[in-house]
């Protein structure tokens, strides 16, 4: 039996509605809204880059002959080249990992808590990915070392992205802090141009804090790219599977 | 005046914070809701994984190239195959003709490429043009596309080549396979452990994730009781 992309999409949307309400209670409305917006944009940028560079593909289902057989065919709502359901799934997994790591390790440092969150997210995706690739919800086409038909790069990417997102969220929204390495850069850019003051992150109002969060997420994307590029290069060298010829 | 403005802004921030700090009871309820939803998601993935076991057994399924959709117009009295190819009513296969396994370019028993069965039938020549006008349509649809071009091979008898022109035995770089090989193959995992490899893998991961979420729920509930 084939679980269509529409099954995945419907499942994700229904669970998302309940999850968002629960997360609003758990985090607070504004914080959850910021987390949600940040997570969707962050995952959207990363997945769009992955599609653009040919590492992954969400189109298999949409252009397949099944498209005619089933009503609505593939995904219904797209954000460019990435279906909304994939971004919502990433948000739900990241928020869950953030909550679980905070509950299980309340006194741990932010960095180790975020690392645990990243590890739990890898567990989630290790379960989801085989089902997803089997049913062509998305496909991987990357010269890499594969385990259970999932490129290891993808699992490293899940860990890195969830880890970085959680670090940024906790350092900006939950416990606003100025990082020494970033302070000078932030003072010259977002604080001077948008806030017109060099106040400490702790003393910013909520609206400014939200903008600072988004600004730091952009920096996190750059850090993520710097982290994943050597990983891709290493796995490219020791690959056990090549790329499928073009024509997707 | 400046001090007053800073004070007001800080005040505004604290108001937002107060608004943002719901009571612990609401927070606990929210966390439990989220974790239950994610447990349902994990269970859903487990069920979908179990349902997809037969697909996962097919090694070609993962790397299968999508087939372009073929236009199909249904005419009354005609049957339609899953691939969209129509078999005109009244067309009968000659008795005794063995069923030919469908083989798509990417290969794989579970592949459902449109027009697959028709290609196989026309290739085997088992569809005679006795079914009237429908046969022309069918044959037109079933016209095999040249996917493989056979290159003539030249076999030189031993010793016929001049000295110094030995056949090139230089070690050429072996191209990487397009399908995952070895333990990393999903179909191998699926057929492993008596055909229950994938089910065991999914079950173990599901249990681990649900236990992690249960631990979090239990801690939240303990916190609620202690207060």
XYZ file of C-alpha atoms in Angstrom, chain A residues 1-3 7-8 11-12 15-16 18-32 59-60 63-66 68-69 89 92-93 96 99-100 103-106 120 123-124 126-128 130-131 133-137 139-140 143 146-150 173 176 199 201-206 208-209 236 239-248, chain B residues 6 9-10 12-14 16-17 19-23 26-27 29-31 33-35 37-38 40-46 48-49 51-56 59 61-72 80 82-84 110-114 176-181 183-187 189 198 201-202 205-206 209 212-213 215-217 219-220:
170
model
C 0.000 0.000 0.000
C 1.134 3.505 -0.734
C 0.662 6.308 1.757
C -2.077 11.516 3.715
C 1.115 12.991 5.113
C -1.976 14.250 9.047
C 0.499 17.082 9.519
C -1.879 17.561 14.229
C -0.403 21.031 13.695
C -3.818 20.976 17.975
C -0.071 21.308 18.508
C -0.040 25.063 17.888
C -2.751 25.593 20.477
C -0.889 23.474 22.996
C 2.401 25.244 22.270
C 0.706 28.631 22.770
C -0.201 27.518 26.286
C 3.209 26.013 26.929
C 5.399 28.843 25.635
C 3.076 31.828 25.721
C 1.251 33.221 22.718
C 3.842 35.714 21.487
C 6.802 33.448 22.079
C 5.108 30.596 20.281
C 8.248 16.890 -6.896
C 8.339 13.146 -7.446
C 4.683 14.860 -11.503
C 4.073 11.160 -11.279
C 1.157 9.451 -12.960
C -0.416 8.990 -9.539
C -3.994 11.830 -12.135
C -5.169 8.819 -10.212
C 6.669 19.141 10.552
C 6.560 20.615 15.503
C 9.656 18.464 15.887
C 8.864 19.338 20.952
C 10.265 21.495 25.399
C 11.509 18.001 26.200
C 11.878 19.732 30.999
C 14.431 16.938 31.308
C 17.469 19.200 31.816
C 16.198 22.422 33.395
C 16.015 13.965 19.898
C 15.478 10.327 16.484
C 12.263 11.797 15.093
C 15.228 8.639 11.713
C 11.655 7.386 12.089
C 10.051 9.738 9.563
C 12.338 5.901 5.759
C 8.555 6.253 5.563
C 11.391 8.206 1.030
C 9.516 4.932 0.584
C 6.313 6.792 -0.215
C 8.092 9.521 -2.198
C 6.919 12.349 0.044
C 13.406 11.965 -2.306
C 17.132 12.339 -1.768
C 26.238 11.541 -3.578
C 23.464 6.219 2.898
C 21.959 4.331 5.812
C 18.529 2.827 5.225
C 18.380 4.887 2.051
C 18.744 8.099 4.022
C 13.854 34.986 23.491
C 18.135 37.426 26.133
C 20.929 48.593 24.359
C 19.329 42.455 24.513
C 17.770 42.143 27.954
C 16.520 45.723 27.781
C 14.866 45.534 24.386
C 11.100 45.489 24.123
C 9.273 42.518 22.686
C 12.726 44.606 19.015
C 13.473 41.218 20.506
C 30.931 13.027 -1.012
C 30.027 7.914 -0.681
C 28.455 4.498 -1.102
C 25.826 5.801 -3.488
C 26.085 8.143 -6.408
C 23.616 10.573 -7.812
C 20.770 9.435 -9.981
C 21.184 10.904 -13.469
C 19.210 14.089 -14.129
C 15.651 13.899 -15.359
C 13.671 14.164 -12.167
C 13.308 54.267 28.794
C 9.670 51.023 27.337
C 10.986 48.784 30.072
C 6.044 47.843 28.378
C 8.494 44.974 28.166
C 7.593 43.741 31.622
C 4.542 41.781 27.756
C 6.486 39.400 29.937
C 1.334 38.514 29.580
C 3.797 35.944 28.329
C 4.092 34.048 31.587
C 0.918 32.000 31.806
C 0.217 30.128 35.016
C -1.727 26.230 31.777
C 1.901 25.669 30.810
C -1.473 21.461 30.128
C 0.058 22.921 26.968
C 3.199 20.797 27.259
C -1.028 18.475 24.777
C 2.035 18.980 22.549
C 3.678 15.766 23.688
C 0.149 15.193 19.674
C 3.727 14.231 18.877
C 0.212 10.441 17.878
C 2.456 11.612 15.039
C 5.036 8.979 15.959
C 2.340 6.294 16.092
C 0.971 7.502 12.758
C 4.421 7.241 11.181
C 4.792 3.764 12.627
C 2.305 4.253 7.726
C 5.714 2.574 7.843
C 1.686 -0.227 5.608
C 4.575 0.683 3.291
C 6.561 -2.474 3.963
C 5.735 -4.024 0.595
C 6.904 -0.861 -1.195
C 10.085 -0.770 0.845
C 14.982 -1.922 -4.162
C 11.367 2.133 -5.509
C 13.486 4.693 -3.692
C 15.547 5.765 -6.653
C 12.841 5.287 -9.224
C 12.711 8.134 -11.712
C 9.232 9.601 -12.014
C 7.398 8.723 -15.177
C 5.673 11.477 -17.133
C 1.918 11.267 -16.961
C 0.334 9.981 -20.179
C -2.915 11.505 -21.333
C -5.767 9.048 -21.167
C -8.159 1.111 -18.196
C -3.520 1.476 -13.610
C -0.996 3.158 -15.844
C -3.641 4.867 -17.907
C 6.598 -2.554 -7.546
C 7.074 0.190 -10.066
C 3.891 1.440 -11.629
C 5.111 3.233 -14.675
C 2.323 4.262 -17.035
C 29.175 4.621 -7.796
C 25.912 2.699 -7.831
C 22.672 4.638 -8.087
C 21.052 2.464 -5.473
C 22.220 2.071 -1.928
C 24.150 -1.109 -1.388
C 23.387 -2.576 5.100
C 22.251 0.891 4.137
C 19.614 -0.468 1.806
C 16.030 -0.100 2.992
C 14.850 -3.138 1.037
C 16.519 -4.046 6.063
C 11.826 -2.634 8.946
C 13.426 -0.837 13.314
C 10.269 1.273 13.325
C 12.392 3.936 17.315
C 8.714 4.440 18.141
C 10.572 8.313 21.219
C 11.326 10.050 25.983
C 8.039 11.933 25.721
C 9.436 10.837 30.790
C 8.833 14.499 30.024
C 5.082 14.179 30.691
C 8.141 15.057 35.132
C 5.623 17.764 34.292
